[in-house]
XYZ file of C-alpha atoms in Angstrom:
622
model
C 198.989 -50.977 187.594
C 200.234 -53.630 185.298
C 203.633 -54.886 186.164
C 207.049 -54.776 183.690
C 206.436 -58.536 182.891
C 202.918 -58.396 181.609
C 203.147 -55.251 179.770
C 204.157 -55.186 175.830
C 207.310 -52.736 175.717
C 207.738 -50.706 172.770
C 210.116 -52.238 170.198
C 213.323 -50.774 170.066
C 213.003 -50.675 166.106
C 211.091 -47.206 166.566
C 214.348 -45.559 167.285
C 215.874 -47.129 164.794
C 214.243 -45.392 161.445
C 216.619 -46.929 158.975
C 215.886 -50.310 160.245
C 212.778 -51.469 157.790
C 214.618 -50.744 155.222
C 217.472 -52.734 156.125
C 215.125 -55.484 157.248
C 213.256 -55.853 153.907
C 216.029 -55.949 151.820
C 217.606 -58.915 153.965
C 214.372 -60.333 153.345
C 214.134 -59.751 149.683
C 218.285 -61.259 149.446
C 217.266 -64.524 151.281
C 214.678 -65.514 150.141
C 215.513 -64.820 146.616
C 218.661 -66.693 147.270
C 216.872 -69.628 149.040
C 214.083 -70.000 146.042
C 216.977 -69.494 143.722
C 218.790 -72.227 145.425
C 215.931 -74.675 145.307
C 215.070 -74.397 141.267
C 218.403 -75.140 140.375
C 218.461 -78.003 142.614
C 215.569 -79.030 140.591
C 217.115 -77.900 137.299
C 220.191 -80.526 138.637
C 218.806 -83.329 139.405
C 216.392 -83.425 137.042
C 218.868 -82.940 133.917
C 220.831 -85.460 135.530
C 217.974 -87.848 136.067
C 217.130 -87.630 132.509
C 220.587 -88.084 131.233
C 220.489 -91.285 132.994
C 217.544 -92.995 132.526
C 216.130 -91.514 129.056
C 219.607 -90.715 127.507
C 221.469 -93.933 129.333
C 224.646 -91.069 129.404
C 225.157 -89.871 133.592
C 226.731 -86.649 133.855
C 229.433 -87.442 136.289
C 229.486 -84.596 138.230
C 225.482 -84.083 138.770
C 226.402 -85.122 142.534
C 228.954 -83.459 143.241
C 227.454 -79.805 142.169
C 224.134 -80.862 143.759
C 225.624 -81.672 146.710
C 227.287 -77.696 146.986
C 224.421 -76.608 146.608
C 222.178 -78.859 149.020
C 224.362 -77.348 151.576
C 224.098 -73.666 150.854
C 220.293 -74.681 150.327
C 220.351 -75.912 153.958
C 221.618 -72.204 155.797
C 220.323 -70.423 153.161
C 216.552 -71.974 154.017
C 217.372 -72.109 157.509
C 217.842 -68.008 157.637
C 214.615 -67.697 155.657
C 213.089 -69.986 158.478
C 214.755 -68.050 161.462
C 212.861 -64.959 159.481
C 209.746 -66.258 159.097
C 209.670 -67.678 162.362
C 209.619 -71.202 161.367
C 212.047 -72.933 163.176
C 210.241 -76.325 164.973
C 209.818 -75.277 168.569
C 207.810 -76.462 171.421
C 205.433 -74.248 172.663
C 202.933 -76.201 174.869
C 204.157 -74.000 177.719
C 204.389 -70.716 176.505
C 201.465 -70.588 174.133
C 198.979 -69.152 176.737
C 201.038 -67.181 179.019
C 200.211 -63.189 178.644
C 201.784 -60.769 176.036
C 204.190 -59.261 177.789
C 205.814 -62.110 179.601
C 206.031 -64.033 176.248
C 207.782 -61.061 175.089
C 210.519 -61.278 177.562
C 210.787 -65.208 176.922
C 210.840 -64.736 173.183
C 213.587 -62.334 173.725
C 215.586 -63.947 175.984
C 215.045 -67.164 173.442
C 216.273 -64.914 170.674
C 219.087 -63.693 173.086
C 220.793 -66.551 173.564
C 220.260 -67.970 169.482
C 222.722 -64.177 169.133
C 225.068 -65.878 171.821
C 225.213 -69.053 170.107
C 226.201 -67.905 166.439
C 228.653 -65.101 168.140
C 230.588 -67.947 169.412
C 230.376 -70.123 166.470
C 230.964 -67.798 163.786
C 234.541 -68.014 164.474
C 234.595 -71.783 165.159
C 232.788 -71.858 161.141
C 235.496 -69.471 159.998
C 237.946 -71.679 161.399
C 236.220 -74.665 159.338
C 236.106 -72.641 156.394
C 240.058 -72.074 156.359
C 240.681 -75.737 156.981
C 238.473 -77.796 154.049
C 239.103 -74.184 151.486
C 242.781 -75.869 150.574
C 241.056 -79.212 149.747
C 239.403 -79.721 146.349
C 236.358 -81.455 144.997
C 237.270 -84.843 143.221
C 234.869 -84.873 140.181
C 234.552 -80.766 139.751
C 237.995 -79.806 141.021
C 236.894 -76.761 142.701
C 237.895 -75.770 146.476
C 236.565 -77.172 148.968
C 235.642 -73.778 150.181
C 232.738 -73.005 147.767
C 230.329 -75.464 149.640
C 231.648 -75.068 153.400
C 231.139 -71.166 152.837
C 227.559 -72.030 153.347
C 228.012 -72.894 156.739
C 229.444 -69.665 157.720
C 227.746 -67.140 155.503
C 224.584 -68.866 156.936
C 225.647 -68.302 160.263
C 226.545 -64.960 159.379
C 223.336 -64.165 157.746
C 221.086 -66.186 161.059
C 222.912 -63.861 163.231
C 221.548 -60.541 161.348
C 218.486 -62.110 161.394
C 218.354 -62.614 164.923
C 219.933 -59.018 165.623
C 217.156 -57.366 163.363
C 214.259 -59.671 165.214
C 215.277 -59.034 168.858
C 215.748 -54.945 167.687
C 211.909 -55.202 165.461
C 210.461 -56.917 169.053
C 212.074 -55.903 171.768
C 212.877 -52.811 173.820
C 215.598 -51.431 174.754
C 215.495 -52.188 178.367
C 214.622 -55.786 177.369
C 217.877 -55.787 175.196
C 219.474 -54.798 177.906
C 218.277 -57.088 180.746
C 219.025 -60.375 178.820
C 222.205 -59.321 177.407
C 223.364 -58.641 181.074
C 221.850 -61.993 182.171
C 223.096 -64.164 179.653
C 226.569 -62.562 179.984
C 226.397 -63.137 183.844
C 225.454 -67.014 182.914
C 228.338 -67.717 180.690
C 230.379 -66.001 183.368
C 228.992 -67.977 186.007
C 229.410 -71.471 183.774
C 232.818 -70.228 183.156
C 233.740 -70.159 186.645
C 232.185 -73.528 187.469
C 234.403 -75.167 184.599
C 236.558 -76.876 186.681
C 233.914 -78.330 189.068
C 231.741 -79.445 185.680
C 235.492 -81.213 184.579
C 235.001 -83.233 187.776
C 231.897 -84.419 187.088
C 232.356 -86.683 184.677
C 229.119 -88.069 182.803
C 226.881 -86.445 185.913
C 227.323 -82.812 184.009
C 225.224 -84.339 181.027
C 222.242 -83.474 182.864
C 223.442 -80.030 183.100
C 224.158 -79.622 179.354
C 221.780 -82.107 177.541
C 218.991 -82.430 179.727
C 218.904 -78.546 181.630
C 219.976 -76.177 179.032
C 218.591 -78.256 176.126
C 215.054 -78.222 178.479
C 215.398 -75.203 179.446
C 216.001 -73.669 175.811
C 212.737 -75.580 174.565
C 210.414 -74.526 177.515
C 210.750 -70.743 176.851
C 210.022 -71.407 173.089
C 213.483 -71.644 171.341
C 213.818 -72.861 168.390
C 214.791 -76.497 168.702
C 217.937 -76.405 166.760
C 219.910 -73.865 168.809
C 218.748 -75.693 171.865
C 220.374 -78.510 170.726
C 223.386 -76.094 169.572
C 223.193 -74.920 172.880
C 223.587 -77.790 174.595
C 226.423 -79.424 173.031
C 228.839 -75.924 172.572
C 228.071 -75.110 176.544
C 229.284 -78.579 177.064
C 232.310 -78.763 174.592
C 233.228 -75.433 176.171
C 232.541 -75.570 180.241
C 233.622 -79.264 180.305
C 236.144 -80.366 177.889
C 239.215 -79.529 175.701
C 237.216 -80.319 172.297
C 237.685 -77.253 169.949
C 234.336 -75.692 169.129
C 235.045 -76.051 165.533
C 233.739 -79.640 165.800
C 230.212 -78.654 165.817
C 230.336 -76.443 162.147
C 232.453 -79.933 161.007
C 229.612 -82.315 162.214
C 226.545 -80.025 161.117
C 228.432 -79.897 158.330
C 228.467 -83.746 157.943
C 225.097 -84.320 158.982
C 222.584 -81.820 156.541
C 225.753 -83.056 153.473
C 224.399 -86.703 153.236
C 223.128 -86.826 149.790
C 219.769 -89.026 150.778
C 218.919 -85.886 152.244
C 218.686 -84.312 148.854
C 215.010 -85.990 149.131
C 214.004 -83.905 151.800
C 213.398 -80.829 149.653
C 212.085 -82.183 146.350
C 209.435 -84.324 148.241
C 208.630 -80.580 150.145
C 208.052 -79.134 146.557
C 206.356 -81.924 144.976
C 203.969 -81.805 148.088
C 203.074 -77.964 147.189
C 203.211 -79.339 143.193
C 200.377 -81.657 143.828
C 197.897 -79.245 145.033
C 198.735 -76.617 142.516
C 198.256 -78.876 139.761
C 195.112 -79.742 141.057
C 196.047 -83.817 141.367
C 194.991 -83.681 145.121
C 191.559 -82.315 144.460
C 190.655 -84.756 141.502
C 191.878 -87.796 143.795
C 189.826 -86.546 146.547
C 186.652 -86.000 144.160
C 186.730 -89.440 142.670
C 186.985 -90.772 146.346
C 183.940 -88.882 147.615
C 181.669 -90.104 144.226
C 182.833 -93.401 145.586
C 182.247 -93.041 149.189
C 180.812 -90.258 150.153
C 177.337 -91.701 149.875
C 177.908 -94.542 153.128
C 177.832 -93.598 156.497
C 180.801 -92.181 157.467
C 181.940 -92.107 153.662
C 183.960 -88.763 154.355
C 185.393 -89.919 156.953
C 186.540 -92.949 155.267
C 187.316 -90.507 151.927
C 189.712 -88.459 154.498
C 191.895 -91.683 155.889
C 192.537 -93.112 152.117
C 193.401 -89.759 150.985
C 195.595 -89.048 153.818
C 196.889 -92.690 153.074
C 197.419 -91.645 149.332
C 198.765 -88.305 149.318
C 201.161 -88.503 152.976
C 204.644 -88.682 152.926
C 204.971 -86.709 149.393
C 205.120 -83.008 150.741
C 207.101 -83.990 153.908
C 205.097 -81.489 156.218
C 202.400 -83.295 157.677
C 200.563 -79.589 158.091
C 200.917 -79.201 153.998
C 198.853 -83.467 154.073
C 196.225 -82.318 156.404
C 195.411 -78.689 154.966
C 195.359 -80.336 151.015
C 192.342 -82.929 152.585
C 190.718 -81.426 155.063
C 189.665 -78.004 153.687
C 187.389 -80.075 150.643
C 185.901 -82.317 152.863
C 185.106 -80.457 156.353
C 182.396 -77.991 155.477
C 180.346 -81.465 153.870
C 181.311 -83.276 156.900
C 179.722 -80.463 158.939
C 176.094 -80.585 156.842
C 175.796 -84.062 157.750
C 175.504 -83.225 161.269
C 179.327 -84.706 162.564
C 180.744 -82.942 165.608
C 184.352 -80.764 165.135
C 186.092 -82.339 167.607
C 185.169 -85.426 166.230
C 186.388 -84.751 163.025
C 189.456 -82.705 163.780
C 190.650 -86.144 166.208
C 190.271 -88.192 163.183
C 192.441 -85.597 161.088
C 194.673 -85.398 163.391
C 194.537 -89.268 164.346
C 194.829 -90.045 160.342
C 198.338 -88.019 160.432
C 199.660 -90.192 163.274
C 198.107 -93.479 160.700
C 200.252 -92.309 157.965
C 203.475 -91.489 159.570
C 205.173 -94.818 158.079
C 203.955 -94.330 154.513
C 206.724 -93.582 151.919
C 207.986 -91.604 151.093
C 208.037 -90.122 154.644
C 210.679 -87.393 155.274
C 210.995 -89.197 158.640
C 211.629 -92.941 157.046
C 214.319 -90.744 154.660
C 215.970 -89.418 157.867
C 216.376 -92.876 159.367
C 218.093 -94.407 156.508
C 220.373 -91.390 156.648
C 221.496 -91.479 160.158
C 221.127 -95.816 160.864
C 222.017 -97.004 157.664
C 219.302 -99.007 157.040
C 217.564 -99.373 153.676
C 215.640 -96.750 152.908
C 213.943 -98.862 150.103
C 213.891 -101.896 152.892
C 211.617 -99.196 154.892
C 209.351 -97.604 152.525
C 208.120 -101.423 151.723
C 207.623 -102.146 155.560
C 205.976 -98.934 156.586
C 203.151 -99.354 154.111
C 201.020 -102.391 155.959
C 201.955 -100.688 159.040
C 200.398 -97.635 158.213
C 197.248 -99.737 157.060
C 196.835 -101.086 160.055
C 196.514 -97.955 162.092
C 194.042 -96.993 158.997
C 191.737 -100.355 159.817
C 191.028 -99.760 163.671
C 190.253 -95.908 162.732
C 188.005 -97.015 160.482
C 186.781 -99.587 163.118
C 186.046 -96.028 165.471
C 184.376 -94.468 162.509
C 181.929 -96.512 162.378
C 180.746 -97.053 165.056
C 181.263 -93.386 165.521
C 178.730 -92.213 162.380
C 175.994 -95.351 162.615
C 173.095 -92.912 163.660
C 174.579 -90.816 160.500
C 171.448 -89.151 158.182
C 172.564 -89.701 154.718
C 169.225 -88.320 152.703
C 170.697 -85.197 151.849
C 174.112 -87.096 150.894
C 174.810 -86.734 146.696
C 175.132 -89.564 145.192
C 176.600 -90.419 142.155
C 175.782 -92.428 138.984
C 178.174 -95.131 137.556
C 178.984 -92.951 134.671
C 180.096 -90.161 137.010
C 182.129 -92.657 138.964
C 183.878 -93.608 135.940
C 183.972 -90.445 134.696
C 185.581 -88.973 137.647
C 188.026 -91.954 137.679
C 189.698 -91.267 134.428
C 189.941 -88.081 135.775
C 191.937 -88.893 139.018
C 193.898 -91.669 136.900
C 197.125 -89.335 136.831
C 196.850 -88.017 140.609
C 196.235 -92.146 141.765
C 198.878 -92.835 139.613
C 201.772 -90.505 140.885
C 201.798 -91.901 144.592
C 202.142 -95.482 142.973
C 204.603 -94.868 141.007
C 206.755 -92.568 143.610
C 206.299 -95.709 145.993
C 207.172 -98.348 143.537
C 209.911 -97.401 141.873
C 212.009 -96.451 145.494
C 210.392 -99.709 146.993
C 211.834 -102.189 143.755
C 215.108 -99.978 143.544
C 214.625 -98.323 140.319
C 215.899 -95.197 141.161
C 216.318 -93.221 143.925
C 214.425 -91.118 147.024
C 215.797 -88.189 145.389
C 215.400 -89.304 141.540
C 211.730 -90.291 142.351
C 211.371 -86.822 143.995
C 212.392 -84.918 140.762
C 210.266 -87.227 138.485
C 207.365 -86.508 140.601
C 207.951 -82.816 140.201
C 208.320 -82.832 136.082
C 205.197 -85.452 136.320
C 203.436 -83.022 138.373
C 203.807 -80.050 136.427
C 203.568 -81.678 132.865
C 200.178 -82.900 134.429
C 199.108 -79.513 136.033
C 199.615 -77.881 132.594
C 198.526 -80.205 129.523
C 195.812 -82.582 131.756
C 194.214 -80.355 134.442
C 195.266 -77.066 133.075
C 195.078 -75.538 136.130
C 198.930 -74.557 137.166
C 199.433 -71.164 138.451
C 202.508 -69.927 137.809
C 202.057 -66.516 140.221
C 202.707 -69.649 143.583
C 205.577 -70.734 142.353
C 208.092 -68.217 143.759
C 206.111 -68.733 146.963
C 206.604 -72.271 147.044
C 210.298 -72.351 146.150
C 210.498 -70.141 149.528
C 208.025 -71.921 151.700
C 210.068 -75.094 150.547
C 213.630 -73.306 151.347
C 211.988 -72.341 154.492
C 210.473 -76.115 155.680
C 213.758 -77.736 154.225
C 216.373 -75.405 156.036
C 214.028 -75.917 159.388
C 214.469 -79.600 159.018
C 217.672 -79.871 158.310
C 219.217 -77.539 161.005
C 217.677 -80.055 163.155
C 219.016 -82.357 161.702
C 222.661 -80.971 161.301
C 222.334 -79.971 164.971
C 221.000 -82.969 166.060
C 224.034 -84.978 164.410
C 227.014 -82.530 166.705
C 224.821 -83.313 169.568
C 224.780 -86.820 169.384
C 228.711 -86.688 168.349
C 229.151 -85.181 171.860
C 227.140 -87.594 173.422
C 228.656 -90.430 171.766
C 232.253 -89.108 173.187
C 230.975 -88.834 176.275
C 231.060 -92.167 176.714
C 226.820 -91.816 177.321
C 225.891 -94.096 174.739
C 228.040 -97.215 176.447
C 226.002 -96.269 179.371
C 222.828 -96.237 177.341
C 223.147 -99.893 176.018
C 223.923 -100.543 179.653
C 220.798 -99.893 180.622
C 218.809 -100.943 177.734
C 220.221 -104.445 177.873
C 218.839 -104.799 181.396
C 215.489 -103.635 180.802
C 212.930 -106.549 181.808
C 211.389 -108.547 179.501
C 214.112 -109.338 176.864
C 213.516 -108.519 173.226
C 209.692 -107.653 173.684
C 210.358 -105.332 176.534
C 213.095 -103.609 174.652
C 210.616 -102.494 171.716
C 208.004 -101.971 174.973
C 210.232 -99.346 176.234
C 211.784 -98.018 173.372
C 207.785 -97.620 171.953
C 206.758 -95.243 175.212
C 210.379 -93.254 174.819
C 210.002 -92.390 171.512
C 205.840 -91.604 171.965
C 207.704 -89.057 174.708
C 210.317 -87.591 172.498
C 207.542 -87.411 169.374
C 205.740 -84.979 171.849
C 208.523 -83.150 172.409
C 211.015 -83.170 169.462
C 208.873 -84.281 166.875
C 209.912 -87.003 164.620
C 213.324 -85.910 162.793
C 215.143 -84.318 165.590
C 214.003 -87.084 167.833
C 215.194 -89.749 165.643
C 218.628 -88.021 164.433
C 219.796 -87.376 168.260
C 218.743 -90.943 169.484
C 218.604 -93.195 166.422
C 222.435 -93.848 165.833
C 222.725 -94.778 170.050
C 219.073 -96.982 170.299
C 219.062 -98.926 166.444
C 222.633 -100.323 167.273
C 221.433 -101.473 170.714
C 218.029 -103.303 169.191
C 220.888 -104.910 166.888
C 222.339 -106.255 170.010
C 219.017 -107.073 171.333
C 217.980 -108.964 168.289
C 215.045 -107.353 166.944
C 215.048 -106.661 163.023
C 216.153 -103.230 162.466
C 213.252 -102.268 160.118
C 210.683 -103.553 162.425
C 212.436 -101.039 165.341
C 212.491 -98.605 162.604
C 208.856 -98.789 161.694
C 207.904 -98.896 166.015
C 210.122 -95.822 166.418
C 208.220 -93.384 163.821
C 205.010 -94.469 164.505
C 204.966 -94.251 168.247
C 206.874 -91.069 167.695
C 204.017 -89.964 165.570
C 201.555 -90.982 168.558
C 203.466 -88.379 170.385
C 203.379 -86.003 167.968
C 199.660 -85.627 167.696
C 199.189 -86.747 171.198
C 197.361 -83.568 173.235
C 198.687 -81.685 175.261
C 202.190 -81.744 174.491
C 201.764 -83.052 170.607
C 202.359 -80.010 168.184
C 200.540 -81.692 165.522
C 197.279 -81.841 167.591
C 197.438 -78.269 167.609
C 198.228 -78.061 163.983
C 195.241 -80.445 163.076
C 193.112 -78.194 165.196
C 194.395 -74.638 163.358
C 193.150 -76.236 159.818
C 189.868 -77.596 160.675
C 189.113 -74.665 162.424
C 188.243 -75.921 165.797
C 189.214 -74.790 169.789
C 192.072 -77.083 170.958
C 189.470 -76.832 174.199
C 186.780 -78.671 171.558
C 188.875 -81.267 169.976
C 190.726 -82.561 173.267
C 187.817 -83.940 174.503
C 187.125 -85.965 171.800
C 190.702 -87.609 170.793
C 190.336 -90.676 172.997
C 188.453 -93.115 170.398
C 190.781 -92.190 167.869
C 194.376 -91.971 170.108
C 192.938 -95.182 171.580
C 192.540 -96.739 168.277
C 195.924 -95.864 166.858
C 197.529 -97.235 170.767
C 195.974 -100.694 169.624
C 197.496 -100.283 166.267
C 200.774 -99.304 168.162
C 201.199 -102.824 170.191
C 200.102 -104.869 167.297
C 203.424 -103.302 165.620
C 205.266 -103.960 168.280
C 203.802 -107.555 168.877
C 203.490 -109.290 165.460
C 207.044 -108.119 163.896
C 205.734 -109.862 160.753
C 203.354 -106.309 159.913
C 206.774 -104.277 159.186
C 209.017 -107.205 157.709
C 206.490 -109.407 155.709
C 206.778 -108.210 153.048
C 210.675 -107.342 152.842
């Protein structure tokens, strides 16, 4: 007989009959809202971007409304996210475990997200009342009309929660978390006086236990951070909860965020418009005739189209779909080929304009143009020593069945690709030489991109775009959760007094300056594997970048170590999401590709200490 924990229960949504109902119209609201939200963003910024660069007249208050609605774009995407599911989690450990125990984890992971907005729904209202009797300088509107995003969204993420725990989870599951979650909070409750006495020691408990323990079971990693910091501002100190609203508020409300989103939808743009597959075709006619030619094709690809969509899932599946199934007739092994796909991801993780890059200049201060121009040579190095592993990896490679293409088709296929090879230059140079803006770049891109799709390649489908506006509500609101999250938890850290620890300890690390960016190199390959990049860099970036201040070493430089080694970690197996992701679009076994990664990880650790060593790769160009 199979015991309670490995057997699926029976949803508690079958005694609920009215519940799919209720369920698909939330769904319908949402996401209409959240695509909605996005296209006027668009509509925004782009009318004001025109006004100011074709028309030389700014409209004034273009910021000001865009910025209301970034943040109601923020909670609206990050419902649709909760929804769909979405949310960046870690799930190395609870990926293979049987049905019916991930049932009760995913529960009890849902559980305490319903715990979470309960008791900061009224800390948000609280919010609400205080900024609704301020108004806007520019617009003159309350206050109110943007912070209402923060707690209709919470409003709206705790019916979503309440309908997902209800659609998979029984009754007697309900019942068992609810009762062990309210015997926890009890439990902390009572300790509260012992965790006052504890000074910074209780950290561990907060930060490091729940935070771990919230990720481990599969919870999304925005409410473990959440978590975290209310369980501490609440069992340990006399800090009013409405803090964290106010600094999620501040942290998803910084206008170079605004990029975030528009780089999402220009990402989706390029591969509707068909600008990713003409680039890729006049690569292969140039290429794709050498040994290891795909392979080559696949890293300058992935070097030319990265960054824009700001998923690294949305890079990888608009490359690797066009050039596996070729790759495959020439004899090259999967594993092989999904290391290098996934190895090219962790190559192009400083190339701008990265969402990651973006998120550092939001939360350091440093100059975002300052890193797109530093993380490109980076990035080029990590391409060289792949292509150093290719080939030798693809010198016994039979190339007589291998198309190849005439000079006329070369240039043919050129003038095809000239507007797709021309967009990522352009995005790149005008941020790098301070034209205009991430987030004016981002909307050019987008007109450029469909004006191209429609009069050039002819090939735009309008029946995506409503998909796309959600699936880029949906990645946006996941990102910048984290982000908003992220910022309250490091707020409470910071007040702690943990970060004057921190530098403490970093200053006495071994080895000066070099074994500062040594260190900092392996901590942030550790928190890539388990954070991934934005969350990683948001919670430690404004406590590490003012130490390597102190230390000395050039802040773009620790930038441009920090996202690539956090990259490494990323894609690094077993822990690395993105290894996992690499695997799920080419196709292969994880079990396959693992035991092919080390060339390729091996490679991109050489191109990791030459980063770190020669400072001159990421500022030699500034």
């Amino acid at each position: 007989m199979k015991s309670a924990m490995t057997m699926t229960p029976e949803p508690a949504a079958r005694r609920l009959p009215g519940l799919k109902g209720f369920d698909d119209a939330l769904t319908r609201i949402t996401e209409g809202v959240a695509a909605l939200l996005v296209a006027a963003e668009v509509v925004v910024l782009g009318s004001s971007t025109v006004a100011r660069y074709v028309l030389h007249t700014p409209i004034v208050w273009s910021d000001e409304l865009a910025s209301l609605l970034f943040l109601w774009l923020a909670m609206m995407g990050s419902v649709v996210a909760l929804r769909r599911g979405e949310h960046m989690r870690l799930t190395a450990f609870v990926r293979n475990l049987a049905p019916g125990t991930r049932s009760w984890l995913d529960t009890l992971g849902m559980g305490l997200v319903i715990a979470l907005l309960l008791t900061l729904l009224p800390a948000a209202l609280e919010h609400f009342e205080d900024l609704s009797i301020s108004t806007t300088p520019v617009l003159e509107i309350s206050e109110g009309f943007r912070v209402a995003a923060v707690l209709i969204g919470f409003a709206l993420m705790l019916l979503t929660a309440v309908d997902t725990v209800l659609r998979q989870a029984s009754l007697f599951q309900i019942a068992v978390v609810a009762a062990g979650i309210a015997a926890a909070a009890a439990i902390f409750w009572w300790f509260t006086p012992v965790f006052e006495e504890m000074g910074n020691a209780n950290l561990l408990i907060f930060f490091l236990g729940i935070v771990t323990f919230c990720m481990v079971i599969g919870a999304p990693i925005a409410f473990a951070f959440c978590l975290g910091t209310v369980s501490y501002l609440a069992f340990s100190t006399q800090i009013p909860l409405t803090i964290v609203p106010s600094r999620m508020d501040e942290g998803m409300s910084h206008l170079i965020l605004l990029a975030v989103p528009m780089f999402i939808l220009l990402g989706a743009l390029i591969e509707v418009a068909g600008l990713a597959r003409a680039m890729i075709s006049f690569l292969v006619a140039l290429l794709g005739h050498l040994r290891g030619g795909l392979q080559y094709v696949l890293l300058g690809a992935m070097y030319l189209v990265s960054g824009i969509s700001g998923a690294k899932a949305a890079d990888m599946a608009a490359v690797a779909p066009t050039l596996f199934p070729e790759m495959k007739k020439r004899g090259n092994d999967e594993g092989d080929l999904t290391s290098l796909l996934s190895a090219s991801a962790v190559m192009s993780e400083t190339i701008p304009p990265s969402i990651v890059l973006i998120t550092v200049g939001s939360v350091t201060g440093v100059s975002i143009a300052s890193l797109f121009t530093g993380g490109l040579l980076p990035a080029f190095v990590g391409m060289a020593v792949l292509c150093v592993v290719v080939f030798f990896q693809t010198r016994t490679e039979d190339m007589s069945q291998a198309q190849r293409f005439s000079g006329r088709d070369k240039l043919r296929l050129f003038v095809i690709a000239i507007p797709s090879l021309g967009l990522p230059l352009v995005i790149r140079t005008a941020v790098v030489e301070g034209v205009a803006t991430a987030t004016e770049v981002s909307t050019i891109g987008i007109i450029y991109s469909v004006a191209v799709g429609l009069l050039v390649y002819r090939q735009f489908d309008w029946k995506r775009v409503y998909p796309i506006l959600v699936e880029t509500a949906s990645l946006s609101g996941a990102i910048l959760l984290v982000v908003g999250a992220a910022t309250a938890m490091a707020w409470a850290l910071t007040q702690s007094g943990f970060s004057r620890q921190l530098v403490e300890v970093m200053t006495m690390v071994p080895g000066g300056k070099l074994g500062f960016l040594l260190t900092s190199a392996v901590a942030f390959i550790i928190l890539g594997s388990v954070l991934e990049g934005v969350p990683a860099i948001v919670l430690f970036g404004p406590l590490l970048f003012p130490i390597a201040r102190l230390m000395g070493v050039d802040e773009v430089h620790y930038a441009i170590v920090a996202v690539f080694a956090m990259g490494f970690g990323l894609f690094m197996p077993p822990f690395g999401v993105g290894f996992y992701l690499a695997c799920a679009i080419g196709r292969v076994s994880p079990d396959v590709a693992i035991r092919r990664v080390g060339p390729h990880m091996g490679a991109l650790l050489v191109a990791l200490l030459l980063i770190v060593l020669i400072p001159w790769i990421s500022t030699g160009f500034l």
